[in-house]
CSV table of C-alpha atoms in Angstrom, one decimal:
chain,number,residue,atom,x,y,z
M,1,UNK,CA,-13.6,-139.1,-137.7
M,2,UNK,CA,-14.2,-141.1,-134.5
M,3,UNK,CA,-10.4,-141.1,-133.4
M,4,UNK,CA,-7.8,-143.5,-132.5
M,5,UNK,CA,-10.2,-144.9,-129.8
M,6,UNK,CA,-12.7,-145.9,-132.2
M,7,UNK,CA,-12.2,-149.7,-132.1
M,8,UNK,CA,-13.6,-152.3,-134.0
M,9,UNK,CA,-15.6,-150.4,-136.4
M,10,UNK,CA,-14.9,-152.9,-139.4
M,11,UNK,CA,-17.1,-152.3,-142.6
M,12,UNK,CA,-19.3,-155.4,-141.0
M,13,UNK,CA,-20.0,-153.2,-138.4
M,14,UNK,CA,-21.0,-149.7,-140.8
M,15,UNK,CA,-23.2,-151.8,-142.7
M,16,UNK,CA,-25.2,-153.0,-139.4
M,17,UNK,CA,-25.4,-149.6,-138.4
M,18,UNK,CA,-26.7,-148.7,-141.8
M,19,UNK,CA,-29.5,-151.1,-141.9
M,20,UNK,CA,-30.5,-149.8,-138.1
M,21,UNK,CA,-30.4,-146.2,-139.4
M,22,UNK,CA,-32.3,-147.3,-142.2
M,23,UNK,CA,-35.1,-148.7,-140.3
M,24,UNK,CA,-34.8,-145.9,-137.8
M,25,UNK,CA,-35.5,-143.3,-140.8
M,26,UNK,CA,-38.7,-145.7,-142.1
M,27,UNK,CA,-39.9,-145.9,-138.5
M,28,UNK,CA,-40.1,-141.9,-138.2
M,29,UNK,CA,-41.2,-141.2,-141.7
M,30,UNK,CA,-44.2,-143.0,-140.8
M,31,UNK,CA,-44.9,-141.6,-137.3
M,32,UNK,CA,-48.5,-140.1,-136.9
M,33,UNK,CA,-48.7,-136.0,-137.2
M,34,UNK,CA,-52.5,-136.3,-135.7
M,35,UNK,CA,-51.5,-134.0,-132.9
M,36,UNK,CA,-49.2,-132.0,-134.8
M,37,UNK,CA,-50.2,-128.3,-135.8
M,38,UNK,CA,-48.0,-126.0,-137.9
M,39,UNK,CA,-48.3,-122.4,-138.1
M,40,UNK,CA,-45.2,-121.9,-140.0
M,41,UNK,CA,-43.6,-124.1,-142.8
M,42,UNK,CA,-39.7,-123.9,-144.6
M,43,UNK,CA,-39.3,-126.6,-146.8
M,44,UNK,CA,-36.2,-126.3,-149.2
M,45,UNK,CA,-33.8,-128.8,-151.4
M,46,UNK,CA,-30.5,-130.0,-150.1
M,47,UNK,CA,-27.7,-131.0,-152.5
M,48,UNK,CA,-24.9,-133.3,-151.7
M,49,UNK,CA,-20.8,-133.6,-153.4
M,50,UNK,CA,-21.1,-137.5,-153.4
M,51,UNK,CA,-20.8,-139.1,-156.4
M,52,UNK,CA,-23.6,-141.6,-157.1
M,53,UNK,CA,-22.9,-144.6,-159.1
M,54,UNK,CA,-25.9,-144.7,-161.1
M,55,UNK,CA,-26.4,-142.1,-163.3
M,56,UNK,CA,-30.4,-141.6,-162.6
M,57,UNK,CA,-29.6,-140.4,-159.2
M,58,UNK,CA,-27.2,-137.9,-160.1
M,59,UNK,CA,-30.4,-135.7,-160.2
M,60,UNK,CA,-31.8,-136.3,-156.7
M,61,UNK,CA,-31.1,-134.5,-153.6
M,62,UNK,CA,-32.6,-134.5,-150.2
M,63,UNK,CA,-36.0,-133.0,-149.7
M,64,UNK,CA,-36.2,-131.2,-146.1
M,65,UNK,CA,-39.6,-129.9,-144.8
M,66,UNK,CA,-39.6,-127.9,-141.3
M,67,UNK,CA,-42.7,-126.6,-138.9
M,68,UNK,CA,-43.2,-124.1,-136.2
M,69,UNK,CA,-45.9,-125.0,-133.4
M,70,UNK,CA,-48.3,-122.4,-132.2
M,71,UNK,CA,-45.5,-122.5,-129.1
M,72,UNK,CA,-42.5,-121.4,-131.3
M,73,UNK,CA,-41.0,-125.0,-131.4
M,74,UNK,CA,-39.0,-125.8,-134.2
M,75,UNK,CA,-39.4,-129.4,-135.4
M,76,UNK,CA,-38.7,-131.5,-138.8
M,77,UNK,CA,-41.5,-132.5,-140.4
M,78,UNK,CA,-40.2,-134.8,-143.3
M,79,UNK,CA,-36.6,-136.1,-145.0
M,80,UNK,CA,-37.2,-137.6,-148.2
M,81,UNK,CA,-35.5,-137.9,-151.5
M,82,UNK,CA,-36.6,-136.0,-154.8
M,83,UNK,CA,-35.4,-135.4,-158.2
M,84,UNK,CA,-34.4,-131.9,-159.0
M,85,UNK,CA,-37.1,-130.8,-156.1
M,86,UNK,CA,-39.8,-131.8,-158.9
M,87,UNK,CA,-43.5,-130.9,-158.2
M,88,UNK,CA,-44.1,-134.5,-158.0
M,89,UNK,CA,-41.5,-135.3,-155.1
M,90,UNK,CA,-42.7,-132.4,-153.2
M,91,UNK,CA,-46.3,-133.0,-154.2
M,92,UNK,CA,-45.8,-136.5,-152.8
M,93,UNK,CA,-43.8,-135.2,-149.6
M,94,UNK,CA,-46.6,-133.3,-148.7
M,95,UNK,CA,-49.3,-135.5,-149.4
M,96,UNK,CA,-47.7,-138.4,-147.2
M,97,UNK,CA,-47.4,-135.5,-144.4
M,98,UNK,CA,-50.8,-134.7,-144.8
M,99,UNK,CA,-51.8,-138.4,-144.8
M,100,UNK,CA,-50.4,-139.0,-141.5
M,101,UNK,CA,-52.4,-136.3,-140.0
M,102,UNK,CA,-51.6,-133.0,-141.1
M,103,UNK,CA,-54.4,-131.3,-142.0
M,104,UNK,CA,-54.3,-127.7,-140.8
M,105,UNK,CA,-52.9,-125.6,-143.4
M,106,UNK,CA,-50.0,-123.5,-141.7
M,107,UNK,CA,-50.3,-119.8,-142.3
M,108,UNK,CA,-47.0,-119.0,-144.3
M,109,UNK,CA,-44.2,-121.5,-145.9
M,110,UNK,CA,-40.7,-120.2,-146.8
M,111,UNK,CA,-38.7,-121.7,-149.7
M,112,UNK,CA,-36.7,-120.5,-152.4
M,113,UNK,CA,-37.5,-120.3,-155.9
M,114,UNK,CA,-38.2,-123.9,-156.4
M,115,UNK,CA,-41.0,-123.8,-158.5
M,116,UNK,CA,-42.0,-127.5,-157.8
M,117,UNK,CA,-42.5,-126.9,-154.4
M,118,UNK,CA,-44.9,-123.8,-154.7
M,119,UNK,CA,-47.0,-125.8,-157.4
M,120,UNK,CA,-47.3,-128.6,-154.7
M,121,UNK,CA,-48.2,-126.6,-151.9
M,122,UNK,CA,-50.7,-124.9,-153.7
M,123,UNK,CA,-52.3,-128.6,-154.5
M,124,UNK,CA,-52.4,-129.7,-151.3
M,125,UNK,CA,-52.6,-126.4,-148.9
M,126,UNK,CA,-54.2,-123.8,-151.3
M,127,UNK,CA,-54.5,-121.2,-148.2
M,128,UNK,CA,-51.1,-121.3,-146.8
M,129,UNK,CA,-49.1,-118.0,-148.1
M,130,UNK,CA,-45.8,-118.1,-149.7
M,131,UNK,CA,-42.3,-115.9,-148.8
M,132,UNK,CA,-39.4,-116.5,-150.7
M,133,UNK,CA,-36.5,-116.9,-149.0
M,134,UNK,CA,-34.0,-113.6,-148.9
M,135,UNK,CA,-31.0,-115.3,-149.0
M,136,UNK,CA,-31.6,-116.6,-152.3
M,137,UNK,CA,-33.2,-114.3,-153.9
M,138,UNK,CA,-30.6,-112.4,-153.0
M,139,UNK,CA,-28.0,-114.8,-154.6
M,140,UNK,CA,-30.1,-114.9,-157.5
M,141,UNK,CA,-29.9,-111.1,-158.3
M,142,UNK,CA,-26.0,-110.6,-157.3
M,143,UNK,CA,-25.5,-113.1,-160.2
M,144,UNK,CA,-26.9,-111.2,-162.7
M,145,UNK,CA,-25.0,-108.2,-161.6
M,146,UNK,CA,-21.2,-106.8,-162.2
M,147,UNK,CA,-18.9,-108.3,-159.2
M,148,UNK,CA,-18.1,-104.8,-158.9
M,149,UNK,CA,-21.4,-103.9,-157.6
M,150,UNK,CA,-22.1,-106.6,-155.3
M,151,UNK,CA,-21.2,-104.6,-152.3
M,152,UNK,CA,-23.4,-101.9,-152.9
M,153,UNK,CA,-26.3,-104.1,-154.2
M,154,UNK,CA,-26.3,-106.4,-151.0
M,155,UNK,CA,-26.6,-103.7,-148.7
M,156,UNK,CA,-29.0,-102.1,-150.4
M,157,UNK,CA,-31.4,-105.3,-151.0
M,158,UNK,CA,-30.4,-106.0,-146.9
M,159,UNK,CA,-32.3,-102.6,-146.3
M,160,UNK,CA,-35.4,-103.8,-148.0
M,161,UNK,CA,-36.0,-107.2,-145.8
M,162,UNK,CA,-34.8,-105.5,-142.7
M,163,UNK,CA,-37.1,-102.7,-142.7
M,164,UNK,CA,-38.8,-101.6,-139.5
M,165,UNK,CA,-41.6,-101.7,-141.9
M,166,UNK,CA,-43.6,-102.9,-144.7
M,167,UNK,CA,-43.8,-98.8,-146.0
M,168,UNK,CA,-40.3,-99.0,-145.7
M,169,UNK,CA,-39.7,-101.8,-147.2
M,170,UNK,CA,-41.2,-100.9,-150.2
M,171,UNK,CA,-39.8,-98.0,-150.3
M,172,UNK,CA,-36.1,-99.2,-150.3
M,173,UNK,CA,-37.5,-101.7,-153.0
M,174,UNK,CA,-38.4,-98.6,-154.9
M,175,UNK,CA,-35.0,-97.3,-154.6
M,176,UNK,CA,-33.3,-100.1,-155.8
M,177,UNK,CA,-35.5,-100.8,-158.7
M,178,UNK,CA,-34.9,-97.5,-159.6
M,179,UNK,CA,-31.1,-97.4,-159.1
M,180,UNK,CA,-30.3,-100.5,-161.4
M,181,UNK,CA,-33.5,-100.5,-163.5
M,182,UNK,CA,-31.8,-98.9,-166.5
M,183,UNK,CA,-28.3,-101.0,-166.8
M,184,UNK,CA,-29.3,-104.2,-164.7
M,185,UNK,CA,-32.9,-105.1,-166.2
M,186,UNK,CA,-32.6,-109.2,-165.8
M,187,UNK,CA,-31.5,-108.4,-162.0
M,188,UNK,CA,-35.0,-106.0,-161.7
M,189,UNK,CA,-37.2,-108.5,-163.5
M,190,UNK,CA,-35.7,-111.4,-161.1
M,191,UNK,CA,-36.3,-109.3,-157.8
M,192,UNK,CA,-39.3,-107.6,-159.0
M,193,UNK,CA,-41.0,-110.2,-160.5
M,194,UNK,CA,-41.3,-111.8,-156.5
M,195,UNK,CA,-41.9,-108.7,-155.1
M,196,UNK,CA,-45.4,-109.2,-153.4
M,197,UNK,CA,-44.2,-112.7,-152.0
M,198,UNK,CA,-41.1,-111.4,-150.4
M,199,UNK,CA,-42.9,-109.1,-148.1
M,200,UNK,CA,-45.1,-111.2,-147.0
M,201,UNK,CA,-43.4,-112.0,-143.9
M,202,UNK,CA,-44.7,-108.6,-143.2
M,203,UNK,CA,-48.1,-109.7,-142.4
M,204,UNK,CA,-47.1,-111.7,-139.1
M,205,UNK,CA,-46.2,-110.6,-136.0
M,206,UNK,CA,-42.7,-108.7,-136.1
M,207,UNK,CA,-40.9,-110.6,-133.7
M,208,UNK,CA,-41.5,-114.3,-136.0
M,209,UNK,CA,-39.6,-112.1,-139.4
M,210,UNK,CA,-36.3,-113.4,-138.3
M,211,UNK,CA,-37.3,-116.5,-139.0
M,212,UNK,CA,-39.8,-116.2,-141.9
M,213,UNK,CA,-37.6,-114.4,-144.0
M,214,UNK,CA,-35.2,-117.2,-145.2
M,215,UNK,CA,-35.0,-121.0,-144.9
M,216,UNK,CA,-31.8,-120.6,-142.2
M,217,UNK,CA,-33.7,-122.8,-139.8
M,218,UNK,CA,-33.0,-125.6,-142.9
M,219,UNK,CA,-29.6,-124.5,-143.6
M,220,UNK,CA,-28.6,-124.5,-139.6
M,221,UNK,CA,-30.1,-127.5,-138.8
């Protein structure tokens, strides 16, 4: 990893580096977000391959909340670990946040179909407005649909969240619900079911979609 250069990095030395990351982390999960202001949330769940020795943290996975200022700067908000992306670990996530000074409710947060962290978020910001994440959702409909289709299907639900316009948008929802309606029903009900908070994105200035219409800025980062 470090190359042949990389002297003297005995398992002595990880573990002090450990510890100093450690406290780093603790030190920035407390900083104050007083003069912090967010018009923009994605928050979303990040699993790890590792294999954890103890079998209660098999379940956990990394808990990743970002903000946009009112300038357009991208910063993280919170890391934090959370079982299965719970209400309760998001719930807490956002509580802590809002502890150390977050107050003003961003306009919109983007996640996927995590329903802990939507329950949260309407606990502690009731007026912030949801958009699921494309990406997903579009995972989620592919896999209740023949391989053979996938092609066609993704190009199709591409057309809806890369509409010039909200008209257009549903109207190529319109198409595809009634394309697939008949054969594909549990693919319908899963993108239909999200249909209003999909396009919301649509409600914000055109040149922020990009970015309010999936968690990439999580996923790149």
């Amino acid at each position: 990893l470090l190359g042949s250069d990389a002297a003297g990095l005995s398992p002595s030395t990880v573990v002090r580096l450990k510890e100093t990351w450690k406290q780093e982390w603790a030190e920035w999960s407390k900083r104050s977000l007083a003069d912090k202001e967010y018009v923009y949330l994605w928050a979303d769940g990040v699993y790890f391959n590792i294999r954890l020795e103890d079998p209660n943290n098999r379940k956990q996975c990394i808990l990743v909340l970002m903000g946009a200022t009112s300038e357009g700067k991208k910063e993280l908000i919170a890391i934090n670990d959370g079982y299965r992306e719970s209400e309760q670990s998001w719930k807490e996530l956002l509580l802590e946040a809002k502890d150390r000074g977050l107050t003003t409710e961003p306009k919109c947060a983007t996640g996927d179909g995590a329903l802990g962290f939507w329950a949260a978020l309407a606990k502690v910001y009731p007026t912030t407005r949801w958009q699921r994440c494309w990406v997903h959702k579009t995972v989620n409909v592919l896999n209740k649909m023949p391989k053979a289709l996938h092609p066609k299907a993704k190009a199709m639900l591409h057309d809806i969240w890369m509409a010039e316009t909200k008209a257009d948008a549903n109207k190529a929802f319109d198409l595809f619900v009634s394309i697939f309606q008949a054969k594909y029903t549990k693919a319908i009900e899963c993108l239909a079911k999200d249909r209003e908070v999909l396009l919301t994105f649509y409600d914000f200035p055109a040149e922020h979609w990009i970015h309010l219409r999936t968690t990439n800025p999580i996923e790149s980062m």
